[in-house]
Every structure is written in structure tokens, then in C-alpha cells.
PDB file of C-alpha atoms in Angstrom:
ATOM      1  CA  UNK A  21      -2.000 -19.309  12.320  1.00 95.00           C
ATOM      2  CA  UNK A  22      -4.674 -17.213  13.509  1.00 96.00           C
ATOM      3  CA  UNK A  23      -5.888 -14.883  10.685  1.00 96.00           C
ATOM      4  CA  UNK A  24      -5.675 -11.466  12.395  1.00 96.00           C
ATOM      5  CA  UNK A  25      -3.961  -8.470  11.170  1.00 93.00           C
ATOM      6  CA  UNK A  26      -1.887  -8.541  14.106  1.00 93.00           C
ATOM      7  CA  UNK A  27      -0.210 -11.434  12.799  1.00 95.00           C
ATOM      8  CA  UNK A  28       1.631  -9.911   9.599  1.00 94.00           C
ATOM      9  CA  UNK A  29       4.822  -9.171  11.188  1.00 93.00           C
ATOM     10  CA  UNK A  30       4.387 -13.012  11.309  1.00 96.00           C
ATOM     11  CA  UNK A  31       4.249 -14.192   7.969  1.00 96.00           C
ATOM     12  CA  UNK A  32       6.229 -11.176   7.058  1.00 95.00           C
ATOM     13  CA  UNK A  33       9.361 -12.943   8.547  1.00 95.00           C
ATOM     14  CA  UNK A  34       8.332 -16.433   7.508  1.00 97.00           C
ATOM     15  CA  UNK A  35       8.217 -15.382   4.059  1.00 97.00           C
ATOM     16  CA  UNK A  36      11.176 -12.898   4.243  1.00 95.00           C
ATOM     17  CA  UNK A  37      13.584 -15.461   5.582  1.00 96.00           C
ATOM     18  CA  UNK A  38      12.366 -17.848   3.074  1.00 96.00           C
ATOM     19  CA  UNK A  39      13.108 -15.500  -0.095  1.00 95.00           C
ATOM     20  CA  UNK A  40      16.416 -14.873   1.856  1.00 93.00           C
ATOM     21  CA  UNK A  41      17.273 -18.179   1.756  1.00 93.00           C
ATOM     22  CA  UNK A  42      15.981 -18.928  -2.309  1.00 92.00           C
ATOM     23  CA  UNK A  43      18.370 -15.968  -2.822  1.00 92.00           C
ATOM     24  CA  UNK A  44      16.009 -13.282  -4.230  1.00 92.00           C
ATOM     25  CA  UNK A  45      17.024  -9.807  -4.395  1.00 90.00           C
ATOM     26  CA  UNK A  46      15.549  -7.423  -2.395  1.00 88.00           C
ATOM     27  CA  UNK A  47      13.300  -5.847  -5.193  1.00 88.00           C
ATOM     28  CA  UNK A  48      11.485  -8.808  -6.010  1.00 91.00           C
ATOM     29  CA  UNK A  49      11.379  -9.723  -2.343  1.00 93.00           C
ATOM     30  CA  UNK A  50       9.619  -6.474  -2.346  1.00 91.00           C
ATOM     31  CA  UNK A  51       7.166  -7.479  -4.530  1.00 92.00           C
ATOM     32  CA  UNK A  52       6.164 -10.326  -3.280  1.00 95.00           C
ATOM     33  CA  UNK A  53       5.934  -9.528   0.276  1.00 95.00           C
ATOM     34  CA  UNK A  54       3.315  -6.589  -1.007  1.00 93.00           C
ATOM     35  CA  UNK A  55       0.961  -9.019  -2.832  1.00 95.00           C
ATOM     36  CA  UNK A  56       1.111 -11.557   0.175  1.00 96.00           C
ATOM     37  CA  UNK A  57       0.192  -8.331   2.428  1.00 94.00           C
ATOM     38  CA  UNK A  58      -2.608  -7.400   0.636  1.00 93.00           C
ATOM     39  CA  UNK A  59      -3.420 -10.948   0.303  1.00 95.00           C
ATOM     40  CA  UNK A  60      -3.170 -11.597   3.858  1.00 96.00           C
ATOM     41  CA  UNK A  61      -4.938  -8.506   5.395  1.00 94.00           C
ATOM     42  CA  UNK A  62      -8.287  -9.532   3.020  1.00 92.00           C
ATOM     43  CA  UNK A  63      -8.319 -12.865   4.625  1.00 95.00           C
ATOM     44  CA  UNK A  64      -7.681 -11.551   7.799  1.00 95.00           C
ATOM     45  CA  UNK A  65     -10.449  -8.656   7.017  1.00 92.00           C
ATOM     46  CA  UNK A  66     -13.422 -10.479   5.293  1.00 92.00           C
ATOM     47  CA  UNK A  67     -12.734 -14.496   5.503  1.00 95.00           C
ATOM     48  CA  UNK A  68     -14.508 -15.100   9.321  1.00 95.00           C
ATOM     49  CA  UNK A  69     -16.590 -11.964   9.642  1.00 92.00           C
ATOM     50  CA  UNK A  70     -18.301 -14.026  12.594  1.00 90.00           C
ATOM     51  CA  UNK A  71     -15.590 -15.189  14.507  1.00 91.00           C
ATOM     52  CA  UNK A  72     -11.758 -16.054  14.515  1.00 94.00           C
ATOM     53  CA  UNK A  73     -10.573 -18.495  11.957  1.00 96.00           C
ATOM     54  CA  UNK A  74      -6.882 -19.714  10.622  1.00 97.00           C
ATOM     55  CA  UNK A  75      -5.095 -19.048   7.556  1.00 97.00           C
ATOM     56  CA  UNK A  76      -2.452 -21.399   6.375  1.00 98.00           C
ATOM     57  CA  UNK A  77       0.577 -19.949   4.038  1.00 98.00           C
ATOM     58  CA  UNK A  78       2.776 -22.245   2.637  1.00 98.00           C
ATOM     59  CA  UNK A  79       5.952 -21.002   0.920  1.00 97.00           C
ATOM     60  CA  UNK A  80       7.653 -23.061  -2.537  1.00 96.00           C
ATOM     61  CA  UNK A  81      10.281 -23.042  -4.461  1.00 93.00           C
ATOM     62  CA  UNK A  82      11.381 -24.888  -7.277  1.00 86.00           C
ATOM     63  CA  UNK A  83      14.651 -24.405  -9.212  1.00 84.00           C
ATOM     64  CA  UNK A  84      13.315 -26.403 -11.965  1.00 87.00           C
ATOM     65  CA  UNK A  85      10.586 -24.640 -13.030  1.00 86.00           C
ATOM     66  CA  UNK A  86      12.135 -21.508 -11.820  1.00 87.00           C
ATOM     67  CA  UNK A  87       8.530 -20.259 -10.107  1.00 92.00           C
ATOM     68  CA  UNK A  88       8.126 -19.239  -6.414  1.00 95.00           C
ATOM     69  CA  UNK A  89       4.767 -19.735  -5.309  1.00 96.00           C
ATOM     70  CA  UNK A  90       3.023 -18.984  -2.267  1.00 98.00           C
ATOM     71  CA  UNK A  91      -0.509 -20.625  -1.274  1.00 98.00           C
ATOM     72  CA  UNK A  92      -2.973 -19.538   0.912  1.00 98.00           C
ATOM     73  CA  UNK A  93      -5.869 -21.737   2.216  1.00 98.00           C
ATOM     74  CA  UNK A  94      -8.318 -20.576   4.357  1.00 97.00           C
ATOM     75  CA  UNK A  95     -12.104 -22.241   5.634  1.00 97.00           C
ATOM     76  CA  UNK A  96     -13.357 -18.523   5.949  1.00 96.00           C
ATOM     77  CA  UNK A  97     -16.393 -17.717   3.155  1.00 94.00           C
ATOM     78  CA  UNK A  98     -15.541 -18.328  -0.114  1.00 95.00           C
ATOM     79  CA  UNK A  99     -13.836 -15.286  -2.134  1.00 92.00           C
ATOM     80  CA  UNK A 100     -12.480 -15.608  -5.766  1.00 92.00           C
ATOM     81  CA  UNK A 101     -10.067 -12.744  -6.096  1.00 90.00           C
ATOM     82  CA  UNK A 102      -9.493 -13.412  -9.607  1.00 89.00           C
ATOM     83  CA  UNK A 103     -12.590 -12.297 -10.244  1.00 85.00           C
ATOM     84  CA  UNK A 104     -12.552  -9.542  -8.721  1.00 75.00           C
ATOM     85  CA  UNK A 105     -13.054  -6.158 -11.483  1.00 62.00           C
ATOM     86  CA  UNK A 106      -9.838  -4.124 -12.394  1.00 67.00           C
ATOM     87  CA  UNK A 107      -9.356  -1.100 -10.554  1.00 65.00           C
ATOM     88  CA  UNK A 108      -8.989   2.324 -12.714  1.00 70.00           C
ATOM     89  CA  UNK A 109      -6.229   3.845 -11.750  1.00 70.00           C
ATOM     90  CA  UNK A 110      -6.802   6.900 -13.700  1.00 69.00           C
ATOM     91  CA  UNK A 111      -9.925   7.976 -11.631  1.00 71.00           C
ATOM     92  CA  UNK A 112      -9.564  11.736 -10.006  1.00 70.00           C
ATOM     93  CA  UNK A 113      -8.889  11.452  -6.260  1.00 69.00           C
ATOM     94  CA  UNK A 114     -12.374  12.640  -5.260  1.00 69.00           C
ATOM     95  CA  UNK A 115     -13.969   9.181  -7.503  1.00 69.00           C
ATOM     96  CA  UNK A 116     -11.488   7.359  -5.738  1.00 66.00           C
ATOM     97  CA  UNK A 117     -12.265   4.084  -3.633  1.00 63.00           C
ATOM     98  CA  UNK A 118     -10.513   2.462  -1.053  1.00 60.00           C
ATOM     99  CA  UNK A 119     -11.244  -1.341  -2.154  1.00 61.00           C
ATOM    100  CA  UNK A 120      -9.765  -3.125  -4.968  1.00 73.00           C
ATOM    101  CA  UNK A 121      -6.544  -1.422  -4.613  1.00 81.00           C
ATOM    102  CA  UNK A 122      -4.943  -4.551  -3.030  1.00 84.00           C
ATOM    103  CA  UNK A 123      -6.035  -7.068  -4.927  1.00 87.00           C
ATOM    104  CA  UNK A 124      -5.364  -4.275  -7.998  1.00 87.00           C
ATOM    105  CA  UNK A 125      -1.407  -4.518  -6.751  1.00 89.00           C
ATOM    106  CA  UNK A 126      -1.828  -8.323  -6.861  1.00 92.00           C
ATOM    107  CA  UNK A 127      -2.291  -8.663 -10.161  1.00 90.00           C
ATOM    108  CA  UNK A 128       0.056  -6.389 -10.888  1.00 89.00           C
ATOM    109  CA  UNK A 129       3.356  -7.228  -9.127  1.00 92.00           C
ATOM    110  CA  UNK A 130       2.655 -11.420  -9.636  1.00 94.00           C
ATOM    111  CA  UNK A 131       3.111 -13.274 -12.362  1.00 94.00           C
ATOM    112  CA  UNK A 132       0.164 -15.946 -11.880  1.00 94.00           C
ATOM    113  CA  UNK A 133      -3.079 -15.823  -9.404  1.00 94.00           C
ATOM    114  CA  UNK A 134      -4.715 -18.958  -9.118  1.00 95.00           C
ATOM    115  CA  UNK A 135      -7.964 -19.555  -6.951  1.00 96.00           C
ATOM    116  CA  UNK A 136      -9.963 -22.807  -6.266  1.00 97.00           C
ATOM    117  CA  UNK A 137     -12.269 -23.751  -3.603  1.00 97.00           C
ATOM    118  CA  UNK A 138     -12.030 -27.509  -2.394  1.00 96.00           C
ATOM    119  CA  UNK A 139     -13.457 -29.163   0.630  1.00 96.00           C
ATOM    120  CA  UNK A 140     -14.755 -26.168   2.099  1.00 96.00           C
ATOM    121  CA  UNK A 141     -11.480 -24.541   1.454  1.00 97.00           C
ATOM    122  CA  UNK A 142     -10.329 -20.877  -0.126  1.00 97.00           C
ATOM    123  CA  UNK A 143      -6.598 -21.711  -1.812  1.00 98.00           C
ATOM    124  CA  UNK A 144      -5.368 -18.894  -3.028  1.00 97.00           C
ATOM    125  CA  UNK A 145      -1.622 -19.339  -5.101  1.00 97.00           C
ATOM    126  CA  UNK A 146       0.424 -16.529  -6.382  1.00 97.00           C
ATOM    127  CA  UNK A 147       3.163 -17.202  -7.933  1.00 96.00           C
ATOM    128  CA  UNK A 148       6.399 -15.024  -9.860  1.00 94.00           C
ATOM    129  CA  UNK A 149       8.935 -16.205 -12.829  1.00 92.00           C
ATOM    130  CA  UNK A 150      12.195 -16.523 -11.130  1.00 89.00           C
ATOM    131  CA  UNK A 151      15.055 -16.021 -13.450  1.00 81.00           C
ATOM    132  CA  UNK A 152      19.037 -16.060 -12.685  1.00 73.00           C
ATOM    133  CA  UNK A 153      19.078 -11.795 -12.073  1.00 69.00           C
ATOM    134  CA  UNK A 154      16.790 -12.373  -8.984  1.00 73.00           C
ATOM    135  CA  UNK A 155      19.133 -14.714  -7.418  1.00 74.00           C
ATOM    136  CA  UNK A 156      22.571 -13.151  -8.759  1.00 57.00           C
ATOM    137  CA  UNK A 157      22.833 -10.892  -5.334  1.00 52.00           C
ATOM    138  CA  UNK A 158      21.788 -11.183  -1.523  1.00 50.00           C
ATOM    139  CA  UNK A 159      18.867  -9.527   0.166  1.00 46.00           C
ATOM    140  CA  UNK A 160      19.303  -5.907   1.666  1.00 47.00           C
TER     141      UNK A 160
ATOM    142  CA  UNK B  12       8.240   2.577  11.535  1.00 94.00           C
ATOM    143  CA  UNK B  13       9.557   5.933  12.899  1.00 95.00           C
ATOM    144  CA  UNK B  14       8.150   8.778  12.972  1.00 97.00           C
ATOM    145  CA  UNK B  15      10.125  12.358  13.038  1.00 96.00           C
ATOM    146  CA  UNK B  16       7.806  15.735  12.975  1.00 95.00           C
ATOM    147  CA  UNK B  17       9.443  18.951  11.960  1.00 96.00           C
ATOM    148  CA  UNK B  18       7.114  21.926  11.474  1.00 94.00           C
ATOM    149  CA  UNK B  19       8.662  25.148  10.559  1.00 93.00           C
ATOM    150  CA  UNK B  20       6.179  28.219   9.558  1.00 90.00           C
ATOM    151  CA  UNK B  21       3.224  26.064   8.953  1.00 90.00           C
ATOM    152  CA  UNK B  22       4.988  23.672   6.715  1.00 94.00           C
ATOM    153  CA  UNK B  23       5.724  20.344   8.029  1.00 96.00           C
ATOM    154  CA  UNK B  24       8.029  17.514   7.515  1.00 97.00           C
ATOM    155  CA  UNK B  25       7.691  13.766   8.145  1.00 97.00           C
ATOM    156  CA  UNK B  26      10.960  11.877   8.154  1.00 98.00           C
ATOM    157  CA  UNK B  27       9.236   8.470   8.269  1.00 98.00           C
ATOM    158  CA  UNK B  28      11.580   5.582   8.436  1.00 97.00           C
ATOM    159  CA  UNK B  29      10.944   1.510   8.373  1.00 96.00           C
ATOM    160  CA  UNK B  30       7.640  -0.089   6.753  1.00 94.00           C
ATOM    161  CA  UNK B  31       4.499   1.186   6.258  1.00 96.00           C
ATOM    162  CA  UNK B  32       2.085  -1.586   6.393  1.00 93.00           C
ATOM    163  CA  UNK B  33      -1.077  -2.522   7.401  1.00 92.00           C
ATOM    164  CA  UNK B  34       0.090  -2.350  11.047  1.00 91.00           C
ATOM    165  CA  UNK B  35       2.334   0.535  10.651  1.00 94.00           C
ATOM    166  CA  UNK B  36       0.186   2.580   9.054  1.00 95.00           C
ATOM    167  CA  UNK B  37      -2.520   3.209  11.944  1.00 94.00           C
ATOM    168  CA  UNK B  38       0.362   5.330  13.683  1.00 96.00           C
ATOM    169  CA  UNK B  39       1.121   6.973  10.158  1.00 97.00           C
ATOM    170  CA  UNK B  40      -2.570   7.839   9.897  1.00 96.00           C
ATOM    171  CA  UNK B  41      -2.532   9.563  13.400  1.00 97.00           C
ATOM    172  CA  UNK B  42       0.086  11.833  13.088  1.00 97.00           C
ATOM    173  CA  UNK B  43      -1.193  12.840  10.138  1.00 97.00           C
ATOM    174  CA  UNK B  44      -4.485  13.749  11.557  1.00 96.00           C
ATOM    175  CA  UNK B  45      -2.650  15.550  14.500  1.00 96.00           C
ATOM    176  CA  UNK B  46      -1.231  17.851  12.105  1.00 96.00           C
ATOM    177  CA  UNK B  47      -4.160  18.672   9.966  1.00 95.00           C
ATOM    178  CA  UNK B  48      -6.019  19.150  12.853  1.00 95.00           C
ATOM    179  CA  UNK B  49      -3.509  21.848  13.266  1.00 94.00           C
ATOM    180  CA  UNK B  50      -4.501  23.291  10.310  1.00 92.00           C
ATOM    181  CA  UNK B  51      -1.450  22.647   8.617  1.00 94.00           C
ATOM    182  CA  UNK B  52      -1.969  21.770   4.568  1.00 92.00           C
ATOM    183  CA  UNK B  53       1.750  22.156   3.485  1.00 94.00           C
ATOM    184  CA  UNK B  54       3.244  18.646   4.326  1.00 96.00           C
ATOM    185  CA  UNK B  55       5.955  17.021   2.942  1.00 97.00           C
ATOM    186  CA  UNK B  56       6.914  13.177   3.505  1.00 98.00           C
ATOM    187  CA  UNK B  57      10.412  12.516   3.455  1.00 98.00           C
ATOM    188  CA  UNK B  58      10.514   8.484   2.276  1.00 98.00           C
ATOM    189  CA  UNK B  59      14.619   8.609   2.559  1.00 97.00           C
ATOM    190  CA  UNK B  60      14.512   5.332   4.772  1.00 97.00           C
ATOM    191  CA  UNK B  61      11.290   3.947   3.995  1.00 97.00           C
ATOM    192  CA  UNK B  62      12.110   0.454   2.666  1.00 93.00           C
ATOM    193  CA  UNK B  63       8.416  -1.065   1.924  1.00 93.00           C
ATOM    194  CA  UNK B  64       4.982   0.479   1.347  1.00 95.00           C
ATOM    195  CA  UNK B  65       1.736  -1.727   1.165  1.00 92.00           C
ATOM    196  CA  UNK B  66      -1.586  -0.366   0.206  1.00 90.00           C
ATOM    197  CA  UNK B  67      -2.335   0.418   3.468  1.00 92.00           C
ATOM    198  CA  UNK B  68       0.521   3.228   3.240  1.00 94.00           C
ATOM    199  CA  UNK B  69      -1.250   4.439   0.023  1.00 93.00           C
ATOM    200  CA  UNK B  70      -5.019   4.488   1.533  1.00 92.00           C
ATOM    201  CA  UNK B  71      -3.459   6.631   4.083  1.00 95.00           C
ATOM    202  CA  UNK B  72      -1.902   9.053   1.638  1.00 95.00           C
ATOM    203  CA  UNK B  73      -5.469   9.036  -0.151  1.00 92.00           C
ATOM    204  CA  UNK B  74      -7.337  10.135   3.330  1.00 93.00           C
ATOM    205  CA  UNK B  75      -4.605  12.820   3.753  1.00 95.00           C
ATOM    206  CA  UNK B  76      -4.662  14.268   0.198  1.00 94.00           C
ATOM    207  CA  UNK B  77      -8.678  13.891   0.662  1.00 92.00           C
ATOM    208  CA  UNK B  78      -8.433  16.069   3.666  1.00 93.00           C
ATOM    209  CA  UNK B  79      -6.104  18.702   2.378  1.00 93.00           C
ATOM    210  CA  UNK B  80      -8.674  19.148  -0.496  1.00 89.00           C
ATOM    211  CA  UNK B  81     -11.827  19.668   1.356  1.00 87.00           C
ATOM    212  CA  UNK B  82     -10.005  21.679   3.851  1.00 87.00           C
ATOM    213  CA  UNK B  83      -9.072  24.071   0.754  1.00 84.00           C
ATOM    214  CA  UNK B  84     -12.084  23.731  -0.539  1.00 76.00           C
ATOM    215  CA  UNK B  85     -13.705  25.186   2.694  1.00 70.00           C
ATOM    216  CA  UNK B  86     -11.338  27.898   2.942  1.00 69.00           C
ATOM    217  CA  UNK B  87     -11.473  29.105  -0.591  1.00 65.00           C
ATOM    218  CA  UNK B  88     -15.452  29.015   0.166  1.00 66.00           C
ATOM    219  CA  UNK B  89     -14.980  31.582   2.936  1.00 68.00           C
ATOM    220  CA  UNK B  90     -13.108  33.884   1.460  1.00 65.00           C
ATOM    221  CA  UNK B  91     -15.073  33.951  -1.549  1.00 65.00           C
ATOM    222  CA  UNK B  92     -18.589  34.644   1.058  1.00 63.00           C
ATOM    223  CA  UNK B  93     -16.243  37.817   3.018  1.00 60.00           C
ATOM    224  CA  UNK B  94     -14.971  39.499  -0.447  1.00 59.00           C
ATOM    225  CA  UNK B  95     -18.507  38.301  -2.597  1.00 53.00           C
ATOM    226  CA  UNK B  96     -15.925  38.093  -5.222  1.00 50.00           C
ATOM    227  CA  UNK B  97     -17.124  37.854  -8.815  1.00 50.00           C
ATOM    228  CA  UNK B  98     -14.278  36.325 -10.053  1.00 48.00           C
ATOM    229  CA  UNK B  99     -15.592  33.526 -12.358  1.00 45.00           C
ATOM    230  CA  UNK B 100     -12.299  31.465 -12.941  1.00 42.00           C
ATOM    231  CA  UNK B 101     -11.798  31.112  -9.212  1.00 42.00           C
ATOM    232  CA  UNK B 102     -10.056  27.393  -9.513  1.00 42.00           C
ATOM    233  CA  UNK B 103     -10.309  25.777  -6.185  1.00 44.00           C
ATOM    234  CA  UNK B 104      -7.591  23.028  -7.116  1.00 52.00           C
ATOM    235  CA  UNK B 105      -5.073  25.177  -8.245  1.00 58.00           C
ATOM    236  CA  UNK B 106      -4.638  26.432  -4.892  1.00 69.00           C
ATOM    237  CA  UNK B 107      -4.762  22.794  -3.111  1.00 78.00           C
ATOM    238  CA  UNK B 108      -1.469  21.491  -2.045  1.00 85.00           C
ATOM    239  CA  UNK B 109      -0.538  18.499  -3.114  1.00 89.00           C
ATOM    240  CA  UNK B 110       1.375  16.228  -0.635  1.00 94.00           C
ATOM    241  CA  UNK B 111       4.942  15.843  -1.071  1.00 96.00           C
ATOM    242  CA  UNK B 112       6.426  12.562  -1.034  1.00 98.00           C
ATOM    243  CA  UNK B 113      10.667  13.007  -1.175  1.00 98.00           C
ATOM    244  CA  UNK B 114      13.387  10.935  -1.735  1.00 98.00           C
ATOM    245  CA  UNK B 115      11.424   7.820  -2.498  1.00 97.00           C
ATOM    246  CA  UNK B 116      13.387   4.215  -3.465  1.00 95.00           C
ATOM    247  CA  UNK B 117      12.810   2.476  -6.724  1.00 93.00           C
ATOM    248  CA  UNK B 118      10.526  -0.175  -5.178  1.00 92.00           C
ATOM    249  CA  UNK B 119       7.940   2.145  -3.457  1.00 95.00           C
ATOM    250  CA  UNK B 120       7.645   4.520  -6.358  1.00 96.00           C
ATOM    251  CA  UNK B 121       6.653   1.927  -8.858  1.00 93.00           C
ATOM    252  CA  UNK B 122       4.094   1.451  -6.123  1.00 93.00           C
ATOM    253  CA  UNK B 123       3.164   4.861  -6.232  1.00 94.00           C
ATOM    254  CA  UNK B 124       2.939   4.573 -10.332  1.00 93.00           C
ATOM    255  CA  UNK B 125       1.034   1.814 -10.855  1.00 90.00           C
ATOM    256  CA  UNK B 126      -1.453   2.731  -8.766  1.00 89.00           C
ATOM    257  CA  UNK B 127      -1.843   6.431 -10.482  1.00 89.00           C
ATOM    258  CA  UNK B 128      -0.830   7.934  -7.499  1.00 91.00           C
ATOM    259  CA  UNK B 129       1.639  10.002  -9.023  1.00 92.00           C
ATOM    260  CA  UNK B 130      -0.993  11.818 -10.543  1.00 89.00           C
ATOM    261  CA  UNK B 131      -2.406  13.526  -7.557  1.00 87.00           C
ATOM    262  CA  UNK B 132       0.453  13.523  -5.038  1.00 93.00           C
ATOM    263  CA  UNK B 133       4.012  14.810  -6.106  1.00 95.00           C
ATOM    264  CA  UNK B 134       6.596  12.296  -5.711  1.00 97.00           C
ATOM    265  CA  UNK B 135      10.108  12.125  -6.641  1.00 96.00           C
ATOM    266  CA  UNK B 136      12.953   9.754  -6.369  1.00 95.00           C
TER     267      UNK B 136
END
């Protein structure tokens, strides 16, 4: 898909409805949908400052090493958010900045951020532990 | 996201229901402006049936608070010109309101907390 801001409600539902389906509760559903948001509005925001470009988001689940992952690969410029410096939450409000805080949240609600660049390609994978309390009740 | 205003002797009320996202949060942004271009510092957010809050809920929040204080700030400044005051303890941010944000779920105020929010905008459950 086209990686516009526009587009969240997009991946919103593609990602909702697949959590739905896994069977994770509505809090870590939460969670995740808030790192892919702040994941998705950077690529949308900085990856093709010249002109439109796609993002791909692909969605996985595996029972057997109880992780859900999402991946997002992109051919805008390349961006290692991993690398990115911690944000200090304890600043007063007047030394506060608006960037970082997404990619602060990130790091904070997942479990793993993984970033490699191949064949002219940002992949971005987050990914979150998945144990039986996430999946013992359905989605709000 | 919906929207409900309620002002009531310069105090005002949001009743804000749905997401606040990236997309979402535009509208969020311009009501708030609407209202401090009223003038009006005393706002409370009621988060009752807000269900999700991204960062681009909490940036908005940030310009808000921001406002509030340098709109203070500016008013505190003029009174102390008209009554050339010689107080020397004159505290500027104990008379800045804080934004309240009300009846928040368990989800959006960890938000709120790990972000340090809570420090400089009252929010309760």
C-alpha cells in the first residue's frame, strides 16, 4: 500500500482483525497497534520525502514460538530506528520535543525491534512474547 | 473520534470519544485551538470512551499544555507591569492550569506514564 498517513485506518483493521483472530486481548492489541502507528506514520512521514512510495506490512504468528511479529519493508531512505537515542521522559514541558516520542513508545510497549537494510530495502520487525493470558479472552 | 464541547463559566469540558490517532488527532488539535483562542485555560478532557491514544494524541496534549503556559505566562506579565508589584516570589507556574485528563482506561494511562506525561498534566483513572 501506498505509504500515506491517510492510509492508517488501513492497516489499523488489517492488523486489528488479525490479533482478533490470534486471540489477543484487547490490552495487548492495544499495544501493538500503538507501536505499528508510530511505526507507520514515520514511514509514511520521512521514508519518500520526494515523492509517493509503498510500504509493505506483513502480519505473523506462530504458536510455537509464542511471538507475534509484524514486519515492515519499505524502499524509502534508509532509517535505523534502533538507533535512534532514548527519549528523557523526565524533561520539564518547556525542554520538551516533539520527535523521538514514537519511536520512544516503540521500544517501550514491544518486546524485540529488529532493523536491516537489504536490496535497497528498510525491514523493520517488531515483535511481542505471547503467553496463554493474552489469548485466554476475546477482543473488546 | 467524537467530539462533545461543554463550556460553563470559562471552564470547559471535552467528552472525546473513539481513537485519537494520527488522523484523529488533527480535529482534536482544532477544537482545542478554538477554545484557547477563546481565552479559555481551565479545560478538562473527559477520556470516559476513549479506547486508544497514539503519540499523536499526546503531541497534541503537549501543544495545548504549551499554550496554556505561555498564555499564563503573558497574563501574569501584565498584571505584574499595571500593579509594578514588588513581590519577589511571584511563581508564574503555580498559577498555570494544568490540563485535566478524567476517567482515563488502563491502556491509555500507561501511555500517559511512560511517557512522563503524568508529570505535567493531571490525569486520573
Amino acid at each position: 500500500m501506498q505509504a500515506v498517513t491517510s492510509n492508517w485506518q488501513q492497516v489499523y483493521n488489517f492488523l486489528n482483525q488479525n490479533m482478533r483472530n490470534t486471540g489477543i486481548n484487547y490490552k495487548l492489541t492495544s499495544k501493538i497497534l500503538l507501536a505499528s502507528e508510530e511505526i507507520f506514520v514515520n514511514i509514511a512521514s520521512y521514508a519518500y520525502p520526494k515523492s509517493l512510495g509503498n510500504v509493505n506490512i506483513k502480519y505473523d504468528y506462530n504458536p510455537n514460538d509464542f511471538k507475534v511479529g509484524i514486519q515492515f519493508i519499505d524502499e524509502g531512505t534508509p532509517f535505523d530506528p534502533t538507533s535512534f537515542l532514548n527519549f528523557n521522559t523526565s524533561k520539564d514541558i518547556s525542554e520538551r520535543r516533539i520527535g523521538g516520542l514514537g519511536i520512544f513508545m516503540v521500544k517501550k510497549t514491544m518486546d524485540t525491534m529488529e532493523y536491516f537494510y537489504e536490496s535497497g530495502k528498510n525491514n523493520l520487525i517488531i515483535s511481542k512474547i505471547i503467553n496463554s493470558e493474552v489469548l485466554s479472552y476475546g477482543n473488546k | 473520534m467524537e467530539i462533545n464541547k461543554i463550556i460553563e463559566n470559562n471552564i470547559c469540558t471535552l467528552e472525546i470519544s473513539g481513537r485519537i490517532d494520527t488522523q484523529t488527532s488533527i480535529e482534536f488539535q482544532k477544537v482545542l485551538d478554538e477554545i484557547l483562542k477563546a481565552s479559555i485555560i481551565n479545560i478538562t478532557l473527559d477520556f470516559k470512551n476513549v479506547e486508544y491514544m497514539s503519540s499523536a494524541g499526546l503531541r497534541t496534549i503537549l501543544y495545548a499544555q504549551k499554550k496554556i503556559n505561555s498564555m499564563t505566562a503573558d497574563i501574569s506579565e501584565n498584571e505584574n507591569i499595571i500593579k509594578s508589584s514588588d513581590k519577589k516570589d511571584n511563581n508564574v507556574g503555580e498559577k498555570t492550569p494544568k490540563l485535566n485528563v478524567i476517567n482515563v482506561n488502563d491502556e491509555v494511562y500507561e501511555v500517559f506514564e511512560m511517557t512522563g506525561f503524568t508529570d505535567f498534566v493531571n490525569v486520573k483513572k
